[in-house]
XYZ file of C-alpha atoms in Angstrom:
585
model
C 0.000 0.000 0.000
C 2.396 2.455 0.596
C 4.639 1.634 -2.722
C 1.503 2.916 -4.156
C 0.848 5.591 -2.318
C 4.502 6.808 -3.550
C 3.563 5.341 -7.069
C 0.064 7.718 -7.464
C 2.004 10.640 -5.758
C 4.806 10.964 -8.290
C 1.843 10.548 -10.915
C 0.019 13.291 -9.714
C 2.980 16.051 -8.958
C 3.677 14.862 -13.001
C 0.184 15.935 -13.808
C 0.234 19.089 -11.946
C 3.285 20.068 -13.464
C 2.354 19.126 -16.647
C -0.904 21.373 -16.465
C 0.702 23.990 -14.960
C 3.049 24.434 -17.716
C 0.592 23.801 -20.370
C -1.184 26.725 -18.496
C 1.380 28.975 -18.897
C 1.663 28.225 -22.380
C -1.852 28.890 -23.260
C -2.075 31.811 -21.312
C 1.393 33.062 -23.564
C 0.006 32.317 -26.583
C -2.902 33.634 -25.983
C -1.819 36.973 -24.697
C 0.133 37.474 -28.227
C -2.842 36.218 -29.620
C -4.924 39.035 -28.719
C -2.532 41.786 -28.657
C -0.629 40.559 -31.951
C -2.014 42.994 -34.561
C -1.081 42.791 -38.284
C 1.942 44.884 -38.930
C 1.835 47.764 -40.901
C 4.751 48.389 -43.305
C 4.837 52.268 -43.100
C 6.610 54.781 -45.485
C 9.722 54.661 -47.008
C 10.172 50.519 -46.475
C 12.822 48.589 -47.159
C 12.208 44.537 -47.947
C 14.605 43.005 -45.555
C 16.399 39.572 -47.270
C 18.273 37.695 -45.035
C 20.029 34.900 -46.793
C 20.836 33.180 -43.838
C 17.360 32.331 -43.455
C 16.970 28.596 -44.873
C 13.421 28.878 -46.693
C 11.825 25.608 -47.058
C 9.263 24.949 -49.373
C 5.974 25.295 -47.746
C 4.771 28.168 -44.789
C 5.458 26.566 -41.175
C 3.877 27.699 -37.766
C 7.117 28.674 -36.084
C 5.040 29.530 -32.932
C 7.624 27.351 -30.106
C 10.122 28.967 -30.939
C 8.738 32.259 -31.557
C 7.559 31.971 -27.529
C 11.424 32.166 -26.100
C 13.070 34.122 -29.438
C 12.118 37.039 -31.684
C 11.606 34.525 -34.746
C 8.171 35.010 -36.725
C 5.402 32.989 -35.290
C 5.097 32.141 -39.199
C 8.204 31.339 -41.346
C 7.308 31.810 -45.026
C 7.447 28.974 -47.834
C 9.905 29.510 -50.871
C 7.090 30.333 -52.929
C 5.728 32.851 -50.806
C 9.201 34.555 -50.663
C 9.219 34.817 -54.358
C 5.437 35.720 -54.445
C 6.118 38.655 -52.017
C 9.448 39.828 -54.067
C 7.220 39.974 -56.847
C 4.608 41.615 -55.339
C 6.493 44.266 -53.657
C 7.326 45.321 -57.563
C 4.161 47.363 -57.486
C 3.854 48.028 -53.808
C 4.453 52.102 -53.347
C 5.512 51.453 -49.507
C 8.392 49.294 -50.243
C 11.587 51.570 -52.221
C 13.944 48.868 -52.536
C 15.666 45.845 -51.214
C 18.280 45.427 -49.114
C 20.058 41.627 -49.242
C 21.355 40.844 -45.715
C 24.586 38.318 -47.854
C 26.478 36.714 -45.086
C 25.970 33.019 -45.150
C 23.407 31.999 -47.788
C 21.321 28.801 -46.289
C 19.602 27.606 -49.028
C 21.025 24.501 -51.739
C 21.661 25.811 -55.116
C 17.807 25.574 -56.346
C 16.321 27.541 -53.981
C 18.775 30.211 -54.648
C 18.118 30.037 -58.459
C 14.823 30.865 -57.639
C 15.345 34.210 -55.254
C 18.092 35.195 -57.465
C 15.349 34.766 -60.691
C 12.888 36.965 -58.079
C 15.044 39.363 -57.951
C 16.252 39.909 -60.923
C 12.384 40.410 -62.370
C 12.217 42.895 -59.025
C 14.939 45.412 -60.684
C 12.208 45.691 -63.784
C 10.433 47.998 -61.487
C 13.140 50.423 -61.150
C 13.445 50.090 -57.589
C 17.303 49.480 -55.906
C 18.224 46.537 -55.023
C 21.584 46.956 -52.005
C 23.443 43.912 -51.037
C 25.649 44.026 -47.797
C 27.605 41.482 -45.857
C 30.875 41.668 -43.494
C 32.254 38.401 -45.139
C 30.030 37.378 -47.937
C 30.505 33.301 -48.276
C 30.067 31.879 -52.009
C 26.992 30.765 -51.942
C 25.093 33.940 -50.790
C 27.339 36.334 -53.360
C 25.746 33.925 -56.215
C 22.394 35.664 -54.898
C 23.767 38.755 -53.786
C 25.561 39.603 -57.515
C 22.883 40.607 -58.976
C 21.740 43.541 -56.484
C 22.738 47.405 -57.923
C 25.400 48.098 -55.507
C 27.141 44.928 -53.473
C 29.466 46.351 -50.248
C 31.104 44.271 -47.817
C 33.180 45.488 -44.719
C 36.101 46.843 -45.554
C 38.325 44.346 -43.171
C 36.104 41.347 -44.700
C 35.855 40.117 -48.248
C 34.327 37.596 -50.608
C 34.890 34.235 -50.918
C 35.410 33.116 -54.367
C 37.078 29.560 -54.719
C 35.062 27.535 -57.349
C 32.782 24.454 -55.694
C 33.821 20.950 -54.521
C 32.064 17.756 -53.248
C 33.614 15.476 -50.883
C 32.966 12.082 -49.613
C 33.470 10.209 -46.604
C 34.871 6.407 -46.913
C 34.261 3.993 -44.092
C 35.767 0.765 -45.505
C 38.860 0.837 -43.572
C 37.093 1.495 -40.330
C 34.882 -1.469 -41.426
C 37.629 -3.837 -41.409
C 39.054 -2.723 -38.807
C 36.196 -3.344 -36.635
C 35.714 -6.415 -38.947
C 31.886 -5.228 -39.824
C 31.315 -7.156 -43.238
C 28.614 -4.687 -45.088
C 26.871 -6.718 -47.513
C 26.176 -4.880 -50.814
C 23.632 -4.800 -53.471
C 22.598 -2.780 -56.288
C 21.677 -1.712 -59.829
C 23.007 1.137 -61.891
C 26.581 1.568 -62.345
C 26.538 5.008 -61.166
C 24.131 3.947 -58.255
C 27.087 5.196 -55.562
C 25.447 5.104 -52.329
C 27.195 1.910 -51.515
C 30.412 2.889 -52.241
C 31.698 4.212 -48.682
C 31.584 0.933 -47.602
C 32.586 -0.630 -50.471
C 35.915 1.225 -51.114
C 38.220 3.377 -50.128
C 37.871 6.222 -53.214
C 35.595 6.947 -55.691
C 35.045 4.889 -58.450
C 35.496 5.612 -62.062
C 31.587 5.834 -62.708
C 30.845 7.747 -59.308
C 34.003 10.822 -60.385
C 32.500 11.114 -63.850
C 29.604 12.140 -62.967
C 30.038 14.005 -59.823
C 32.119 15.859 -61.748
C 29.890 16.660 -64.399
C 27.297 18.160 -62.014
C 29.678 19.940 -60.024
C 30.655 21.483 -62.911
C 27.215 21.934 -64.174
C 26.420 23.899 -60.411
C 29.399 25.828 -61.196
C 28.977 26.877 -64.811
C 25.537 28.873 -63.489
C 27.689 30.533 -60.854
C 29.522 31.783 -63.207
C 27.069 32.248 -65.728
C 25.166 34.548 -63.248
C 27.794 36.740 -61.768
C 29.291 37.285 -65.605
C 25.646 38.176 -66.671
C 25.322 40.287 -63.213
C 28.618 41.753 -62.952
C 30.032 42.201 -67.080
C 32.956 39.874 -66.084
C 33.438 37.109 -68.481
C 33.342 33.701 -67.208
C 37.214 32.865 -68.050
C 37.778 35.949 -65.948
C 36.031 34.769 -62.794
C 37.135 31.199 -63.440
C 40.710 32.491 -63.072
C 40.121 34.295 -60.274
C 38.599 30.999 -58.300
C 41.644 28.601 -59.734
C 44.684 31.928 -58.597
C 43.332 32.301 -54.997
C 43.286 35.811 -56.236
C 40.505 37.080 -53.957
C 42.107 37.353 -50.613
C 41.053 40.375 -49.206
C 37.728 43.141 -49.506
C 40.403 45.250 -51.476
C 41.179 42.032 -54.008
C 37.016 41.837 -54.544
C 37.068 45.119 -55.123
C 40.120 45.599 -57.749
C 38.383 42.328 -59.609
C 35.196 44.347 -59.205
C 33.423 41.487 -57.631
C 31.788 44.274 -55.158
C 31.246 47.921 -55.614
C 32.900 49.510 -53.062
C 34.413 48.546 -49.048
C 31.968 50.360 -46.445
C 30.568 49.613 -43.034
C 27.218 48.906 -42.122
C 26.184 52.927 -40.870
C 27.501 53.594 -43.886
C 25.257 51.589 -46.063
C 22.940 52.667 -44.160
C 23.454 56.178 -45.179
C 23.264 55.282 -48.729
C 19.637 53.670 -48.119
C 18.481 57.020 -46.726
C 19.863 59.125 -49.542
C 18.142 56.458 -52.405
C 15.399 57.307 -50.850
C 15.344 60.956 -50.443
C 15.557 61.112 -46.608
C 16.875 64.458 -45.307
C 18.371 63.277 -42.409
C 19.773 59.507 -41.470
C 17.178 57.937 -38.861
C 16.745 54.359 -38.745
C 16.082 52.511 -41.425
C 12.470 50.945 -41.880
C 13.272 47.736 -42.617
C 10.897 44.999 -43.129
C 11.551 41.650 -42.896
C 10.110 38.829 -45.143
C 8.108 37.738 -42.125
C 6.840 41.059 -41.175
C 5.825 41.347 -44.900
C 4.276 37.988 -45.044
C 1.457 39.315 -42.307
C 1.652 42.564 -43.754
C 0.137 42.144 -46.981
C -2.431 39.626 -48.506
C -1.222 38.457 -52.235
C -3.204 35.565 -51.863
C -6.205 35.207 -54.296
C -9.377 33.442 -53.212
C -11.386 33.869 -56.139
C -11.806 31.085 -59.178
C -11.051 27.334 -59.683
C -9.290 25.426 -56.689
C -5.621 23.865 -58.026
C -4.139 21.855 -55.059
C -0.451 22.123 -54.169
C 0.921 19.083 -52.665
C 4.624 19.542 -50.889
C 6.513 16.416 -50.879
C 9.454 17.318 -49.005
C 12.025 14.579 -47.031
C 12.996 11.361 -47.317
C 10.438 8.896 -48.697
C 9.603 6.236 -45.837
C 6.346 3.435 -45.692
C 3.960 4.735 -43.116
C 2.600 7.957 -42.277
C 5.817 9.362 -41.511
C 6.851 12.467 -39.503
C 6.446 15.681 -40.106
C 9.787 15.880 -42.086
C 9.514 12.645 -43.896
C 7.203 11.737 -46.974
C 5.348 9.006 -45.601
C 3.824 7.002 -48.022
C -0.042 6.118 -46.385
C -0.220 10.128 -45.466
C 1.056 11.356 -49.344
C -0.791 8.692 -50.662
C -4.098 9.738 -49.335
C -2.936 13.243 -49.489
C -3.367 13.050 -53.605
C -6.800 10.518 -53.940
C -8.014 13.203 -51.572
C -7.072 15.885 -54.239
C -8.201 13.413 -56.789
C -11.562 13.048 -55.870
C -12.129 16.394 -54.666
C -14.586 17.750 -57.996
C -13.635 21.294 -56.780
C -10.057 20.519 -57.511
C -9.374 21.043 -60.987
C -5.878 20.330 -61.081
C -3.016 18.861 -59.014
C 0.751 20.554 -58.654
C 3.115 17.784 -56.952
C 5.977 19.841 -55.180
C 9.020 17.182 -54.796
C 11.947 17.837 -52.486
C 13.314 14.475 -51.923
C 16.284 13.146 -52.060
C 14.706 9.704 -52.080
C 14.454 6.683 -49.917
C 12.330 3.180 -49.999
C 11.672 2.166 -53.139
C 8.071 0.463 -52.257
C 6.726 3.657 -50.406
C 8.119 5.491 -54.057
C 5.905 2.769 -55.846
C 2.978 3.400 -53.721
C 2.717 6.929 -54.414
C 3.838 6.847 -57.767
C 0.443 4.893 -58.103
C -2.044 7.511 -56.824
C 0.104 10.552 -59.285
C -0.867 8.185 -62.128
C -4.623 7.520 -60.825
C -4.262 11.312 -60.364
C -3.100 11.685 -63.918
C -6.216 10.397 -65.718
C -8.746 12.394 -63.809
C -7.366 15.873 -63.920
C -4.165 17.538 -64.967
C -1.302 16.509 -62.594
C 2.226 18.469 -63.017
C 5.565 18.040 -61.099
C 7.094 21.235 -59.746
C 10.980 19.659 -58.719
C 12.874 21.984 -56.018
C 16.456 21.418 -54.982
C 16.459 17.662 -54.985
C 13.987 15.421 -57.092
C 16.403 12.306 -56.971
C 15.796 8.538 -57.324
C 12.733 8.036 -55.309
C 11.868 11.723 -55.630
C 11.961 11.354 -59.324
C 10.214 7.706 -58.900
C 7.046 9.696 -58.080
C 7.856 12.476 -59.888
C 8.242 10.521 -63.359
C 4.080 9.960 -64.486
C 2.960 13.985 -64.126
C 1.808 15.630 -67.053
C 4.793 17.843 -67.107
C 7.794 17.980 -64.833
C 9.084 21.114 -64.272
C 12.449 21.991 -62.228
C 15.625 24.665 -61.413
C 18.226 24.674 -63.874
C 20.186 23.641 -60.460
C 18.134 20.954 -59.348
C 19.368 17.778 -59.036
C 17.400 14.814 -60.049
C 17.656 11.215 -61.737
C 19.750 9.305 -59.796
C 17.251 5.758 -61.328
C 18.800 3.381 -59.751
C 18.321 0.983 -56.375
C 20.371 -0.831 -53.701
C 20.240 -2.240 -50.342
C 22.257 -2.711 -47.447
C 23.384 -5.215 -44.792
C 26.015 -6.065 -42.588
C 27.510 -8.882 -41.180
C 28.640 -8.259 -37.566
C 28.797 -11.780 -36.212
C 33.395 -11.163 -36.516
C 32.913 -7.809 -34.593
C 30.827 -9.057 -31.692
C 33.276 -12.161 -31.378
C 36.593 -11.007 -31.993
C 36.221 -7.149 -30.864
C 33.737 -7.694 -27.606
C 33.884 -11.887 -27.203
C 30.035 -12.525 -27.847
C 28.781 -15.316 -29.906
C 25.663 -16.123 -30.886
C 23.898 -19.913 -31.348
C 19.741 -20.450 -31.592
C 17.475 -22.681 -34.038
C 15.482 -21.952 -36.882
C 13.168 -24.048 -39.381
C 14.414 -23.190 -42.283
C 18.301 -22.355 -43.534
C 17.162 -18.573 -44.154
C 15.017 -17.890 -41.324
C 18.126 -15.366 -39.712
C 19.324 -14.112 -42.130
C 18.014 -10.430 -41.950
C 19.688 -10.757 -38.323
C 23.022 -9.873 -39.326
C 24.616 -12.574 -36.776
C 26.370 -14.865 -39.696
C 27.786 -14.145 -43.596
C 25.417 -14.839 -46.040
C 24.904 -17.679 -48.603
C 25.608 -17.427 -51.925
C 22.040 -18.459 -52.707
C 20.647 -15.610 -49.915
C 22.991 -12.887 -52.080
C 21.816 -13.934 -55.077
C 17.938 -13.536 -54.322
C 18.530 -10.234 -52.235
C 20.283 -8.827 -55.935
C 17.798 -10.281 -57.736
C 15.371 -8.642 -55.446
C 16.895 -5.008 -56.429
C 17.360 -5.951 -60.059
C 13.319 -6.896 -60.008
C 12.619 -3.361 -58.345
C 15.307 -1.036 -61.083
C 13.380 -2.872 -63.779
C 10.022 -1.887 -62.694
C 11.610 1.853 -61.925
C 12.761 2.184 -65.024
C 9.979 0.967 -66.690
C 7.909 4.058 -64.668
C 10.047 6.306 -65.887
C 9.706 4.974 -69.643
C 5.627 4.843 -69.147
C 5.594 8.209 -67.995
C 8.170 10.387 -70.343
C 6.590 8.212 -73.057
C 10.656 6.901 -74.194
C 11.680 3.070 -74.652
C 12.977 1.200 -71.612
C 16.419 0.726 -73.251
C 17.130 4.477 -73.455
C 16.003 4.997 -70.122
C 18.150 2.358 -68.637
C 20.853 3.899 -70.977
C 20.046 7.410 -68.558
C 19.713 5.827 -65.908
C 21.802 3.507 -63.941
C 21.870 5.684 -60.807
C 23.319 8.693 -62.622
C 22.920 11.734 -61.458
C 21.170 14.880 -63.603
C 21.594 18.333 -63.144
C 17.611 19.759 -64.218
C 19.578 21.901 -67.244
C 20.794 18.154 -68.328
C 17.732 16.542 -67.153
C 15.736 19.207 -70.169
C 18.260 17.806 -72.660
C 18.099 13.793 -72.224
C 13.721 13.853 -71.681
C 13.763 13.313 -67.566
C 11.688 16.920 -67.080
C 10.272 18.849 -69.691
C 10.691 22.478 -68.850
C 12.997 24.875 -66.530
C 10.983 26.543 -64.400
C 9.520 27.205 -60.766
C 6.327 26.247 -58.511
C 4.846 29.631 -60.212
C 5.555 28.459 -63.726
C 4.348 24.826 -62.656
C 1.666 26.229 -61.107
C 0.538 28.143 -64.269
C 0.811 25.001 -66.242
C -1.389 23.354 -64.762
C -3.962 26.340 -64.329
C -3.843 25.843 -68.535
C -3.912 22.408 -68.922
C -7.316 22.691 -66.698
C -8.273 25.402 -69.196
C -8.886 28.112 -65.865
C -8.261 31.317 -66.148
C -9.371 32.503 -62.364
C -8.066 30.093 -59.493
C -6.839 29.997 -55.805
C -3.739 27.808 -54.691
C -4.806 25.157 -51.679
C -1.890 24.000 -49.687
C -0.910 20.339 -48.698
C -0.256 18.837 -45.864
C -2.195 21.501 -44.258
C -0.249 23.631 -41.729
C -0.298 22.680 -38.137
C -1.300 25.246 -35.729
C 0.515 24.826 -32.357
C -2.077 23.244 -30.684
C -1.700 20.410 -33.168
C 2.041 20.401 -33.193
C 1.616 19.946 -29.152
C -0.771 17.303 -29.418
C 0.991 15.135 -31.851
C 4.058 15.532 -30.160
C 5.615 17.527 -33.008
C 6.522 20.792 -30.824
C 8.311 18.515 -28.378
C 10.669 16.956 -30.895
C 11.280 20.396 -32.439
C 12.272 21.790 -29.292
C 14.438 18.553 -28.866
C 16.092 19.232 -32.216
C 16.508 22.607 -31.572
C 18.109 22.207 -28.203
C 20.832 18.540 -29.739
C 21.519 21.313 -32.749
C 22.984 23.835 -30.449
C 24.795 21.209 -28.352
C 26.445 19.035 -31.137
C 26.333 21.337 -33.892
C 24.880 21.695 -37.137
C 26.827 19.042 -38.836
C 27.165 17.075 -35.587
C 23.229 16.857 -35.721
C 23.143 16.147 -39.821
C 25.807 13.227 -39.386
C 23.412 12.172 -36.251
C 20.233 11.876 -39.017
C 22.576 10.105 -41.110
C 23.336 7.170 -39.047
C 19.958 6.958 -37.967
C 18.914 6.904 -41.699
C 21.748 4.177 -42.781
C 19.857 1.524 -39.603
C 16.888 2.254 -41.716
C 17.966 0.693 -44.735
C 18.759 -2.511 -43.715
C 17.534 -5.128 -46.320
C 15.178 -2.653 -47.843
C 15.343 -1.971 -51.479
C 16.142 1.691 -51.624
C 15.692 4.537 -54.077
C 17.851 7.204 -53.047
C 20.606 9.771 -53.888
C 23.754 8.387 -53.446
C 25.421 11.603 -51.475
C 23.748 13.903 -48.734
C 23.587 17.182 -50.326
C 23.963 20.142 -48.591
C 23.592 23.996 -48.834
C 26.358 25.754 -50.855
C-alpha cells in the first residue's frame, strides 16, 4: 500500500506540473494572440532579405520557438518569398531591397529561384543593395545581382570555385571487422560505395564531376551576366586564390565599393530621399508575409501538394514523406470535384523504393482524372523522381538535381565484430536455412545474395519501366540514362527526364492551362499545423528537442546524427535514393 501511495504521488505532482506548464503556455500564446495585430509596413520601407534564413518549401507555424526568441510565429514557404518579391514590384511602400549576404542557407535551387525573383524585381526600377561583413560563395551567387554589393572593408568575398567530398568507411569497417553486404543496380548507383571502397570509383568521379561542374557553370554564368565579367575571368580568379582580401574583390570588381554597415545605411536614406539619417524601416520577409495579402481566393481550386524529405512506408513524420499520409494526401485531391488540377511539389532526395511505388500509383490515378504536373525543387532524386516521373509535365531549377534511377540495399555482417572485438557469440534454431538471415549474426549464402540482388534488379526494372511509361521513351534508353546517374535539371531538359525549366509559379501556371482556368486559388498540402496540433501530436516537443541537440552538437554534428539513424533504416530494404547527402552551398 504504501509503494503505491509513492507510485500515485509521483503521478500526480507529473500531472500538476504538466498542467501547470501547459497553463502557462496557453495563457502566452494567448496573450500574443490578442494583442498581436497585423503589422503595418509604413513609409519609405525597405524589404529586408536575409540569406541566412533557410526557406523551405511550404509556410510553417514557427510559434515554439517564436515563444522564447524574436523569430516570426510564421516562417514563409519559398514560394511565398518569391510571391512577395514579386509583389512588392508594385507596392508604393516598399523603395527597394536590401540583401542581408552573409551566409546563404539555401542549396543551389532555392537560390536560383530568389536570385530569378530578384532579378524580375529590378524591372520595377526600384534598388536593389546587397551588404555582408564576409560574404561566403553561396550567398554572393544571390547577392551579384543587387545594384550596388558592399562588404566590410576588413572582410571580403569568398570566391574559390565548388567541390564535393565524400566520406569512406571501408577501412574502419575492417578494422572493426563489420562485413557490409552490398547490393545494387546502376553503375553510377554510388550510395554503396563508402563501404565498399576506399575512393571513388570511375563511374561515381564522372559524374560528380559533371554536375559539379554543371552547379558551377551557373555561378559563373550569373555573376558574368550580373557583374560584365566574363566567365574565363572569374574562373581564373577561383583557380589563382586571387581574392584574398575586400580590397582584391574590389580591384576584380566582384563588389562595388568597401563600407561599413552605418555607412550603407546612409546610402539607403539618400536612395530614398531622406533628409536626415534615422533608422532605417526595414521589413523583414516575415513582417511582410502578415503585412500584406497576395493571396487570391477567387476562381477554380488547383491543389499544391509539398513532398518534401525522405520517402519512408507509413505515415511518416512531419519531415519525412510518408507514403499512407502522401498517398491519401493526392486521392483526396483526386476526388475532390472542386479541384481542378493537381501541382506535386518534390523535395526528396529519395528513400524506400516500395513507399516510391505506392505513391507513384495515386500521381498516375491522379493523372487520368485531372491535370497533374511536377514542380521539382532542390532535390527530385531517385525516389523523388520515382514519383515524380508519371505527371503531365515535370518542371524543375536549372540547379536541381534529379535522376539518380537506380536501387540498392544494405546489410552487414557483424557476427566477426561481436566475437573477436567484444567476445560474444551467438547460437539459436530456426526451421528453415534462411530464417536469420536479416539478423546480421552470420555471412550470407551465396544463394541468400543472389535472391537479395535479384530482389533489387526486379525493383530497377520496374523503376525504369515508370520512368519509360511516364516520359513516353523506350525502356532501353532509359536504362541507358539511368543507372543511378545523377542529372543536373539543365541536363535533365536535354536527355527527356523533365520537360521544362521553371519554378512552382511556372508549374503552377501550367497546370492552371492544362485545366483550361483562367481565375483560381492555390490550396496547400499537408495543411499547416497550428501549435495546438504540433503539441498534441508531439511535433513541438521533438522540435524543441532538435533545436536544443543542434545547439549542443552542432549543425553538422546533428546532420551526421540523421545520417546514421537513416543508414539503420535501410537494412535489407530496397532503396531509391541519392547516393550523397547534399547540402547547402
Amino acid at each position: 500500500m504504501k509503494g503505491f501511495f509513492k507510485t500515485f504521488l509521483a503521478v500526480f505532482v507529473a500531472l500538476v506540473v504538466f498542467a501547470l506548464v501547459f497553463l502557462f503556455v496557453g495563457i502566452v500564446l494567448i496573450g500574443r494572440a490578442s494583442s498581436e495585430e497585423k503589422p503595418v509596413v509604413g513609409k519609405n520601407a525597405v524589404l529586408y532579405l536575409d540569406l541566412s534564413v533557410d526557406y523551405a518549401d511550404q509556410s510553417k507555424d514557427n510559434t515554439v520557438n517564436s515563444i522564447v526568441s524574436d523569430e516570426p510565429s510564421v516562417l514563409p514557404g519559398l514560394s511565398d518569398v518569391v510571391q512577395m518579391i514579386d509583389y512588392a514590384k508594385g507596392d508604393s511602400s516598399i523603395k527597394g531591397i536590401f540583401i542581408r549576404a552573409v551566409h546563404n542557407s539555401n542549396s543551389f535551387a532555392a537560390s536560383e529561384e530568389l536570385r530569378r525573383a530578384l532579378k524580375e524585381f529590378k524591372s520595377s526600377r526600384k534598388f536593389i543593395i546587397a551588404y555582408g561583413d564576409a560574404i561566403s560563395q553561396g550567398a554572393y551567387g544571390v547577392a551579384s545581382i543587387a545594384d550596388k554589393i558592399y562588404c566590410n572593408p576588413k572582410g571580403g568575398v569568398e570566391w574559390r570555385g565548388y567541390a564535393n567530398s565524400l566520406a569512406f568507411f571501408k577501412g574502419a569497417l575492417d578494422k572493426l571487422e563489420l562485413q557490409p553486404e552490398v547490393f545494387y543496380a546502376g553503375k553510377f548507383k554510388s550510395a554503396t560505395e563508402p563501404f565498399r571502397y576506399t575512393q571513388m570509383s570511375d563511374a561515381n568521379r564522372l559524374q560528380t564531376t559533371v554536375w559539379v561542374n554543371d552547379l558551377y557553370s551557373r555561378l559563373l554564368l550569373n555573376v558574368a551576366e550580373s557583374r560584365g565579367i566574363d566567365t574565363a575571368t572569374l574562373h581564373k580568379l577561383a583557380a589563382d586564390n586571387a581574392v584574398q582580401s575586400a580590397n582584391d574583390a574590389l580591384a576584380h570588381h566582384l563588389v562595388d565599393g568597401l563600407k561599413y554597415d552605418d555607412e550603407v545605411k546612409a546610402e539607403l536614406f539618400e536612395r530614398m530621399g531622406a533628409k536626415e539619417v534615422e533608422k532605417v524601416n526595414f521589413v523583414s520577409i516575415g513582417k511582410y508575409y502578415k503585412a500584406v495579402d497576395f493571396s487570391n481566393t477567387d476562381g477554380e481550386k488547383i491543389a499544391v501538394i509539398y513532398a518534401s524529405g525522405d520517402i519512408v512506408s507509413g505515415k511518416g513524420s512531419d519531415e519525412q514523406i510518408g507514403s499512407d499520409k502522401f498517398k491519401n494526401l493526392i486521392r483526396k485531391a483526386r476526388l475532390d470535384k472542386n479541384v481542378k488540377a493537381i501541382v506535386l511539389r518534390v523535395n526528396s532526395p529519395g528513400g524506400d523504393a516500395l513507399a516510391s511505388e505506392v505513391i507513384w500509383r495515386e500521381v498516375s490515378l491522379a493523372r487520368k482524372v485531372k491535370p497533374t504536373v511536377v514542380s521539382m525543387g532542390d532535390l527530385a532524386a531517385s525516389g523523388g523522381y520515382y514519383i515524380s516521373c508519371n505527371g503531365d509535365s515535370i518542371f524543375a531549377d536549372a540547379s536541381t538535381i534529379t535522376g539518380s534511377i537506380g536501387v540498392f540495399s544494405l546489410t552487414f555482417n557483424v557476427s566477426s565484430f561481436f566475437k573477436n572485438k567484444l567476445g560474444t557469440t551467438f547460437d539459436g534454431v530456426k526451421t528453415t536455412p534462411s530464417a536469420d538471415m536479416q539478423f546480421g549474426m552470420r555471412p550470407l549464402t551465396e544463394q541468400e545474395r543472389s535472391l537479395l540482388q535479384s530482389d533489387v534488379d526486379t525493383v530497377y526494372q520496374t523503376f525504369i519501366s515508370r520512368v519509360a511509361e511516364g516520359r513516353k521513351k523506350p525502356v532501353a534508353y532509359i536504362d541507358s540514362i539511368a543507372q543511378g546517374r545523377v542529372w543536373t535539371g539543365q541536363r535533365a531538359v536535354s536527355i527527356g527526364l523533365v520537360d521544362k525549366i521553371g519554378n512552382l509559379q511556372d508549374a503552377i501556371a501550367c497546370a492552371a492551362r492544362m485545366a483550361k482556368v483562367k481565375e483560381y486559388y492555390i490550396k496547400e498540402y499537408p495543411e499547416r499545423k497550428s501549435f495546438w496540433e504540433q503539441l498534441t501530436s508531439g511535433s513541438a516537443e521533438k522540435t524543441i528537442k532538435t533545436k536544443m541537440i543542434s545547439e549542443e552538437i552542432g549543425e553538422d554534428g546533428y546532420k551526421l546524427m540523421q545520417h546514421i539513424k537513416a543508414i539503420k533504416s535501410w537494412d535489407n530494404i530496397p532503396q531509391a535514393r541519392l547516393p550523397f547527402d547534399y547540402t547547402s552551398n
